[in-house]
Coordinates of C-alpha atoms and ligand atoms in Angstrom, one line a residue:
M1 CA 76.0 108.8 127.2
K2 CA 79.7 108.0 127.7
V3 CA 82.0 108.4 124.7
G4 CA 85.6 107.1 124.8
I5 CA 88.2 109.1 122.8
V6 CA 91.6 107.6 121.9
G7 CA 93.9 110.5 122.3
G8 CA 93.7 113.5 124.7
G9 CA 95.3 116.3 122.6
Q10 CA 93.6 119.5 121.5
L11 CA 91.3 117.7 119.2
G12 CA 90.1 115.5 122.1
R13 CA 89.7 118.7 124.1
M14 CA 87.6 120.5 121.4
L15 CA 85.5 117.3 121.0
G16 CA 84.8 117.4 124.7
L17 CA 83.9 121.0 124.7
A18 CA 81.4 120.4 121.9
G19 CA 79.9 117.3 123.6
V20 CA 79.4 118.4 127.1
P21 CA 76.4 120.8 126.2
L22 CA 74.9 117.7 124.4
G23 CA 74.9 115.8 127.8
M24 CA 77.8 113.6 126.8
Q25 CA 80.5 112.4 129.2
F26 CA 84.0 111.5 128.1
R27 CA 86.8 109.1 128.8
F28 CA 90.2 109.7 127.1
L29 CA 92.9 107.1 126.5
E30 CA 96.1 109.2 126.7
P31 CA 99.6 108.2 127.9
A32 CA 100.8 111.8 128.4
A33 CA 100.4 113.6 131.8
D34 CA 98.4 116.8 131.9
C35 CA 97.0 116.6 128.3
P36 CA 94.8 119.3 126.8
A37 CA 91.7 117.1 127.3
S38 CA 92.4 116.5 131.0
R39 CA 89.6 118.8 132.3
L40 CA 87.0 117.4 130.0
G41 CA 86.6 113.9 131.4
E42 CA 88.3 110.9 132.9
I43 CA 91.8 110.0 131.6
I44 CA 93.1 106.5 131.4
R45 CA 96.7 107.2 131.4
T46 CA 98.4 104.1 129.6
P47 CA 100.0 103.5 126.3
Y48 CA 97.5 103.1 123.4
D49 CA 98.2 99.4 123.1
D50 CA 98.3 98.4 126.8
P51 CA 95.7 95.5 127.1
E52 CA 94.9 96.3 130.8
G53 CA 94.5 100.0 130.0
L54 CA 92.3 99.2 127.1
E55 CA 90.1 97.1 129.2
R56 CA 89.6 100.0 131.7
F57 CA 89.0 102.4 128.8
A58 CA 86.4 100.3 127.1
Q59 CA 84.5 99.5 130.3
D60 CA 80.8 100.6 130.1
L61 CA 81.5 102.8 127.0
G62 CA 78.5 103.3 124.6
F63 CA 80.7 104.7 121.8
A64 CA 84.4 105.3 120.9
T65 CA 86.2 107.3 118.5
Y66 CA 89.8 108.7 118.1
E67 CA 91.4 112.0 117.6
F68 CA 94.6 111.1 115.7
E69 CA 95.3 108.8 112.9
N70 CA 98.3 107.0 114.3
V71 CA 96.3 104.9 116.7
P72 CA 97.6 101.3 116.5
V73 CA 95.3 99.4 114.1
Q74 CA 95.2 96.5 116.6
T75 CA 93.8 98.9 119.2
A76 CA 91.1 100.0 116.9
R77 CA 90.3 96.4 115.9
W78 CA 90.1 95.3 119.6
L79 CA 87.8 98.3 120.4
E80 CA 85.7 97.6 117.3
E81 CA 84.8 94.1 118.8
R82 CA 83.6 95.6 122.1
V83 CA 82.1 99.1 121.5
A84 CA 80.6 101.0 118.6
L85 CA 83.9 102.5 117.2
A86 CA 83.6 105.2 114.5
P87 CA 85.4 105.8 112.1
G88 CA 86.2 102.1 111.8
A89 CA 89.8 100.5 111.8
R90 CA 89.8 100.4 107.9
A91 CA 89.8 104.2 107.7
L92 CA 92.9 104.2 109.9
E93 CA 94.6 101.5 107.9
V94 CA 94.1 103.5 104.7
A95 CA 95.2 106.9 106.2
Q96 CA 98.3 105.5 108.1
D97 CA 100.1 104.4 104.9
R98 CA 100.7 107.0 102.2
I99 CA 100.9 104.4 99.5
R100 CA 97.6 102.8 100.5
E101 CA 96.0 106.2 100.8
K102 CA 97.1 107.4 97.3
T103 CA 96.2 104.0 95.7
T104 CA 92.7 104.1 97.4
L105 CA 92.1 107.6 96.0
R106 CA 93.4 106.7 92.5
D107 CA 91.3 103.6 92.3
L108 CA 88.2 105.7 93.1
G109 CA 89.0 108.0 90.2
V110 CA 90.2 110.8 92.5
P111 CA 93.1 112.7 90.8
V112 CA 96.4 112.2 92.6
Q113 CA 100.0 113.1 91.6
A114 CA 102.3 110.4 90.2
F115 CA 103.8 108.4 93.0
A116 CA 105.9 105.2 93.6
S117 CA 107.0 103.2 96.6
I118 CA 110.6 102.9 97.8
S119 CA 111.4 100.3 100.3
S120 CA 114.9 99.3 99.2
A121 CA 117.8 101.1 97.5
S122 CA 117.3 99.0 94.3
E123 CA 113.8 100.7 93.8
I124 CA 115.1 104.3 93.8
A125 CA 116.0 104.6 90.1
A126 CA 112.8 103.1 88.8
A127 CA 110.8 105.3 91.2
V128 CA 112.5 108.4 89.9
E129 CA 111.9 107.2 86.3
R130 CA 108.2 106.7 87.0
V131 CA 107.5 109.9 89.1
G132 CA 110.1 112.3 87.6
L133 CA 111.7 115.3 89.3
P134 CA 111.2 117.6 91.1
A135 CA 109.6 115.3 93.7
V136 CA 108.9 114.9 97.4
L137 CA 110.1 111.9 99.4
K138 CA 108.0 111.1 102.4
T139 CA 108.0 108.3 105.0
R140 CA 105.0 106.0 104.3
R141 CA 104.0 106.1 107.9
M142 CA 104.0 108.5 110.9
G143 CA 104.6 111.7 109.0
Y144 CA 102.6 114.9 110.0
D145 CA 103.1 118.6 109.8
G146 CA 105.7 118.3 107.2
K147 CA 107.8 115.9 109.3
G148 CA 109.5 113.0 107.6
Q149 CA 109.8 114.7 104.2
R150 CA 112.4 115.8 101.9
V151 CA 111.8 118.1 98.8
L152 CA 114.0 117.2 95.8
R153 CA 114.1 120.0 93.4
G154 CA 116.6 122.4 91.9
N155 CA 119.8 122.2 89.8
G156 CA 121.5 118.9 89.8
V157 CA 118.8 116.9 91.6
G158 CA 118.9 113.3 90.5
V159 CA 118.8 109.8 91.6
A160 CA 121.8 110.3 93.9
S161 CA 119.8 113.1 95.7
V162 CA 116.9 110.7 96.2
Q163 CA 119.3 108.1 97.6
Q164 CA 120.7 110.7 100.0
A165 CA 117.3 111.9 101.1
W166 CA 116.2 108.2 101.7
D167 CA 119.3 107.7 103.8
A168 CA 118.5 110.8 105.8
L169 CA 115.0 109.5 106.5
G170 CA 116.5 106.4 108.0
R171 CA 115.9 104.0 105.0
V172 CA 112.4 103.4 106.1
P173 CA 109.6 102.6 103.5
C174 CA 108.9 105.8 101.6
I175 CA 106.7 107.2 99.0
L176 CA 108.2 109.4 96.2
E177 CA 105.6 111.8 94.9
A178 CA 105.8 114.3 92.0
F179 CA 106.2 117.8 93.3
V180 CA 103.0 119.7 92.6
P181 CA 103.6 123.3 91.6
F182 CA 100.3 124.4 93.2
E183 CA 98.4 127.7 93.0
A184 CA 96.7 127.0 96.3
E185 CA 96.0 124.4 98.9
V186 CA 92.4 123.6 100.0
S187 CA 90.7 121.0 102.2
Q188 CA 87.3 119.5 102.3
V189 CA 85.9 118.7 105.7
A190 CA 82.9 116.5 105.6
V191 CA 80.8 114.2 107.8
R192 CA 78.9 111.0 107.0
A193 CA 76.4 109.4 109.4
R194 CA 74.2 106.2 109.0
R195 CA 70.5 106.9 108.7
A196 CA 68.2 105.0 111.1
G197 CA 66.3 103.4 108.2
G198 CA 69.3 102.6 106.1
G199 CA 71.5 104.6 103.8
A200 CA 73.8 107.5 104.7
H201 CA 73.6 111.2 105.4
H202 CA 76.5 113.2 104.0
A203 CA 77.2 116.9 104.8
F204 CA 80.0 119.2 103.7
W205 CA 81.4 122.4 105.1
P206 CA 82.4 125.1 102.7
L207 CA 85.7 124.4 101.0
T208 CA 88.6 125.9 103.0
Q209 CA 91.9 127.4 101.7
N210 CA 95.0 126.7 103.6
E211 CA 98.5 128.2 103.9
H212 CA 101.4 126.3 105.4
R213 CA 104.6 127.5 106.9
A214 CA 107.4 125.0 107.2
G215 CA 104.8 122.3 106.5
I216 CA 102.7 123.5 109.5
L217 CA 99.2 125.0 108.9
W218 CA 99.3 128.7 109.5
K219 CA 96.1 130.0 108.0
S220 CA 92.7 128.7 106.9
E221 CA 90.1 130.7 105.1
A222 CA 86.5 129.7 104.5
P223 CA 85.0 129.9 102.0
A224 CA 88.1 129.4 99.9
P225 CA 88.8 132.6 98.0
C226 CA 90.6 130.6 95.1
D227 CA 87.2 128.9 94.3
R228 CA 85.6 131.7 92.5
D229 CA 82.8 129.8 90.7
G230 CA 82.3 127.0 93.2
S231 CA 83.6 124.4 90.8
L232 CA 86.5 123.2 93.1
A233 CA 84.0 122.8 96.0
S234 CA 81.7 120.8 93.8
S235 CA 84.5 118.4 92.7
A236 CA 85.8 118.1 96.2
R237 CA 82.4 117.0 97.5
T238 CA 82.2 114.4 94.7
H239 CA 85.6 113.0 95.6
V240 CA 85.1 113.0 99.3
Q241 CA 81.6 111.5 99.1
R242 CA 83.1 108.6 97.0
L243 CA 85.8 108.0 99.6
M244 CA 83.4 108.0 102.5
D245 CA 81.1 105.7 100.8
E246 CA 83.9 103.3 99.9
L247 CA 85.1 103.2 103.5
D248 CA 81.5 103.1 104.9
Y249 CA 82.8 106.0 106.9
V250 CA 81.0 107.4 110.0
G251 CA 82.2 110.7 111.5
V252 CA 84.2 113.7 110.2
I253 CA 86.9 113.3 107.6
A254 CA 89.2 115.9 105.9
V255 CA 90.9 115.5 102.6
E256 CA 93.6 118.0 101.6
F257 CA 94.0 118.9 98.0
F258 CA 96.5 121.0 95.9
V259 CA 94.9 123.2 93.3
A260 CA 97.1 123.0 90.2
H261 CA 96.2 124.3 86.7
G262 CA 92.8 125.1 88.2
A263 CA 92.0 121.5 89.2
L264 CA 92.3 119.4 92.3
V265 CA 95.0 116.9 93.2
A266 CA 94.4 115.0 96.3
N267 CA 97.3 115.0 98.8
E268 CA 96.2 113.5 102.2
I269 CA 93.3 112.0 104.1
A270 CA 92.7 112.7 107.8
P271 CA 90.1 110.2 109.2
R272 CA 89.2 112.6 112.0
V273 CA 88.4 116.2 112.9
H274 CA 90.9 118.5 111.3
N275 CA 92.9 121.7 112.0
S276 CA 91.5 123.3 108.8
G277 CA 88.0 122.8 110.2
H278 CA 88.6 124.6 113.5
W279 CA 86.9 127.7 112.1
T280 CA 83.6 125.8 112.1
I281 CA 83.3 126.3 115.9
D282 CA 82.8 130.1 115.4
G283 CA 81.6 130.3 111.7
A284 CA 79.3 127.3 111.0
E285 CA 75.8 126.4 112.2
T286 CA 77.3 123.2 113.6
S287 CA 81.0 122.6 114.2
Q288 CA 83.0 119.7 112.9
F289 CA 83.4 118.6 116.6
E290 CA 79.7 118.5 117.3
N291 CA 78.8 116.8 114.1
H292 CA 81.5 114.2 114.6
L293 CA 80.0 113.3 118.0
R294 CA 76.5 113.4 116.5
A295 CA 77.6 110.9 113.8
V296 CA 79.5 108.7 116.2
T297 CA 76.7 108.4 118.6
G298 CA 73.9 108.0 116.0
L299 CA 72.3 111.5 116.6
P300 CA 70.9 113.4 113.6
L301 CA 73.5 115.7 111.9
G302 CA 73.3 119.5 112.3
S303 CA 73.6 122.0 109.4
T304 CA 77.0 122.7 108.0
D305 CA 76.0 126.1 106.6
L306 CA 78.2 129.1 107.0
R307 CA 77.2 131.6 109.6
S308 CA 80.0 134.0 108.7
A309 CA 83.1 134.1 106.6
C310 CA 86.2 133.1 108.7
I311 CA 89.9 133.3 108.8
M312 CA 91.7 131.1 111.2
F313 CA 95.3 131.4 112.4
N314 CA 97.2 128.7 114.3
L315 CA 99.3 129.8 117.3
V316 CA 102.6 127.8 117.0
G317 CA 105.5 127.8 119.4
K318 CA 104.5 130.9 121.5
L319 CA 101.4 132.1 123.3
P320 CA 100.1 135.5 122.2
L321 CA 98.9 138.2 124.7
S322 CA 95.2 137.3 125.1
S323 CA 94.2 141.0 125.6
R324 CA 95.8 141.9 122.2
V325 CA 94.0 139.2 120.3
L326 CA 90.6 139.8 121.9
A327 CA 91.0 143.6 121.3
Q328 CA 90.4 142.8 117.6
S329 CA 86.7 142.8 116.9
G330 CA 85.4 139.4 115.6
A331 CA 88.4 137.5 117.1
H332 CA 87.7 134.2 118.9
L333 CA 90.6 132.8 120.9
H334 CA 91.0 129.1 121.6
L335 CA 93.9 128.0 123.8
Y336 CA 94.7 124.4 124.2
G337 CA 96.2 124.5 127.8
K338 CA 99.6 123.5 126.5
S339 CA 102.9 125.0 127.4
A340 CA 104.6 126.7 124.6
R341 CA 107.4 125.0 122.7
A342 CA 108.9 125.7 119.3
G343 CA 106.9 123.9 116.5
R344 CA 104.0 123.1 118.9
K345 CA 100.4 124.1 118.2
V346 CA 99.2 125.9 121.3
G347 CA 96.0 127.4 120.1
H348 CA 94.2 129.1 117.3
V349 CA 92.3 132.4 116.7
T350 CA 89.3 132.6 114.3
L351 CA 88.3 135.9 112.9
T352 CA 84.7 136.1 111.8
G353 CA 83.0 138.9 109.7
Q354 CA 80.3 139.6 107.3
D355 CA 82.1 142.2 105.2
P356 CA 84.9 140.5 103.1
A357 CA 87.1 143.6 102.8
A358 CA 87.0 144.4 106.5
L359 CA 87.7 140.7 107.3
Q360 CA 90.8 140.7 105.1
Q361 CA 92.0 143.9 106.7
A362 CA 91.5 142.7 110.2
A363 CA 93.3 139.4 109.3
A364 CA 96.3 141.2 108.0
A365 CA 96.6 143.3 111.2
L366 CA 96.1 140.2 113.4
A367 CA 98.6 138.0 111.4
A368 CA 101.3 140.7 111.9
A369 CA 100.7 140.7 115.7
L370 CA 100.7 136.9 116.2
P371 CA 103.8 135.1 117.4
W372 CA 105.0 132.0 115.5
D373 CA 108.0 129.8 116.4
A374 CA 108.4 126.7 114.4
S375 CA 112.2 126.6 114.9
G376 CA 111.8 123.1 116.5
A377 CA 110.2 121.8 113.3
E378 CA 112.3 119.2 111.4
P379 CA 114.5 121.1 108.9
L380 CA 114.2 120.4 105.1
A381 CA 117.3 119.1 103.4
P382 CA 119.7 121.9 102.7
D383 CA 119.4 121.7 98.9
A384 CA 115.6 121.9 99.2
L385 CA 115.8 124.9 101.5
A386 CA 117.9 126.8 98.9
Q387 CA 115.4 126.0 96.2
S388 CA 112.0 125.5 97.8
P389 CA 109.2 128.0 97.5
A390 CA 108.2 130.2 100.4
H391 CA 105.5 127.8 101.5
L392 CA 107.9 125.0 102.1
R393 CA 110.5 127.1 104.2
Ligands
AMP1 P1 101.7 116.6 103.9 O1 102.4 116.1 105.2 O2 101.7 115.6 102.8 O3 100.4 117.2 104.2 O4 102.6 117.8 103.4 C1 102.8 119.0 104.2 C2 102.9 120.2 103.2 O5 104.1 120.1 102.3 C3 101.8 120.3 102.2 O6 100.7 120.9 102.8 C4 102.4 121.1 101.1 O7 102.4 122.5 101.4 C5 103.8 120.5 101.0 N1 103.8 119.4 100.1 C6 103.7 118.1 100.4 N2 103.6 117.3 99.3 C7 103.9 118.1 98.3 C8 104.0 117.8 96.8 N3 103.9 116.6 96.3 N4 104.2 118.9 96.1 C9 104.3 120.1 96.6 N5 104.2 120.5 97.9 C10 104.0 119.4 98.8

C-alpha cells in the first residue's frame, strides 16, 4: 500500500515511522533537501504546486495526506481528483484562514473569543470597538508558532497601537482577537474514520495541557491536570466531534483551546497530526500517527486509551546530550534528524510513568536539563514584551 504525504518534515517522518510496521510504503512531496522524512520513503523534490512534480507524486498512489496546513488548496484539489486524499481540501481552506476558522467554530456553537477582520486601515477603529482591548493582532494566513502576531495590551494601548502593529505585520489581512486571560491551554487530538457500512467512527485521546514559550510549544501533559473532574474533556469532545462531522473529516485533527473562567475557548484548528499529540507514541495504545494512517487508508482505528501518564518536552534550537536524557528512567527520546538552529524544533522527549508524583518530579529534573534556544523566533512588539505574561515572552 503506497501512501503519499505532502510535506517531509518531522510529522511526515513520524507518520512514516508509524506506517512502516503496517506494511505501508511512502512517497513524500517536499522541496527541501535532506528533510526529516528522507529515510522513510521516496522523495519528490519539487515545489508543492509544481504540475510536473505533482504528476510524479500522484503516480500509482493509493492514498494521500498532508503533514502541514499550508499546503496550497489548488494542490489539494488537484490531488483530490486523482487519489483518495484525506483530510479533504475543505479542512485546509478552513484552517488556513483564521477568520474562516473562527467563523466556522462560532457557527457550530463552539465558544470563541470576540474577533474582527482587518484588511484595510479604515477597518481598524471599528474592529477595536467590536473586540475591545487588550487584544492580539494576527495575520489571517501563514502564522504558526506565534509568528505573525502582535499582543496589544498595557497602559496607553489604543487604536494607534493597533495601527502600528498592523503596519509592522506588513498591512496584510489580519484578525483582531480579544486577549484571553487564560488559566491554562489545552488541546484535543481526535480522529475520525469512515465506517465500511456508512457512518463514522470517532475516537479521542485524553485532553492534553500545553505550555508555550515565546509562542512555541514547550510542554504537553496528558491527561490534562487542569481538568480535575473531566468536564473540560467532555466539552472538548463534543466541540471537536461537531467540527469533524461538519467537515466530513477523515484523519487526525487537533483543536487548541484556552481555559478561561473554567470553560473552553477555541483558539486554533490543525487539520493534521499535532505536536501536542506526540506523547501518544509512547503513552497511548495507538499513536496519533498510526491512527491517522489507519483512517486515511480505510483500516479500522486502534484504541486511543492511555497506557501511561505522559509529559512531553519539545527540544528547540539545540540538541541535548542523548546520554543525559536517556539516563532518566521513563524518558523516550525522538530526534528529527535536523540540524539545530535557534527557534527550530529538533526533537522531543516524552516521560512516561504510572506514579503521578514521581512523574512530576522526573519532569522537573528533566526540564531543568533540557536546552532551549528560541532566540531566532520572531520578537513580539516592544510594548507587548514589557507587558505580556510569561507565557508570551
Ligand atoms: P496561535 O498561533 O494562535 O496558536 O498562538 C500562539 C500562542 O500565543 C497561544 O498558544 C497562546 O499562548 C498565545 N495567544 C494566542 N492568541 C491569544 C489570545 N487571543 N489571548 C491570549 N493569548 C493568546
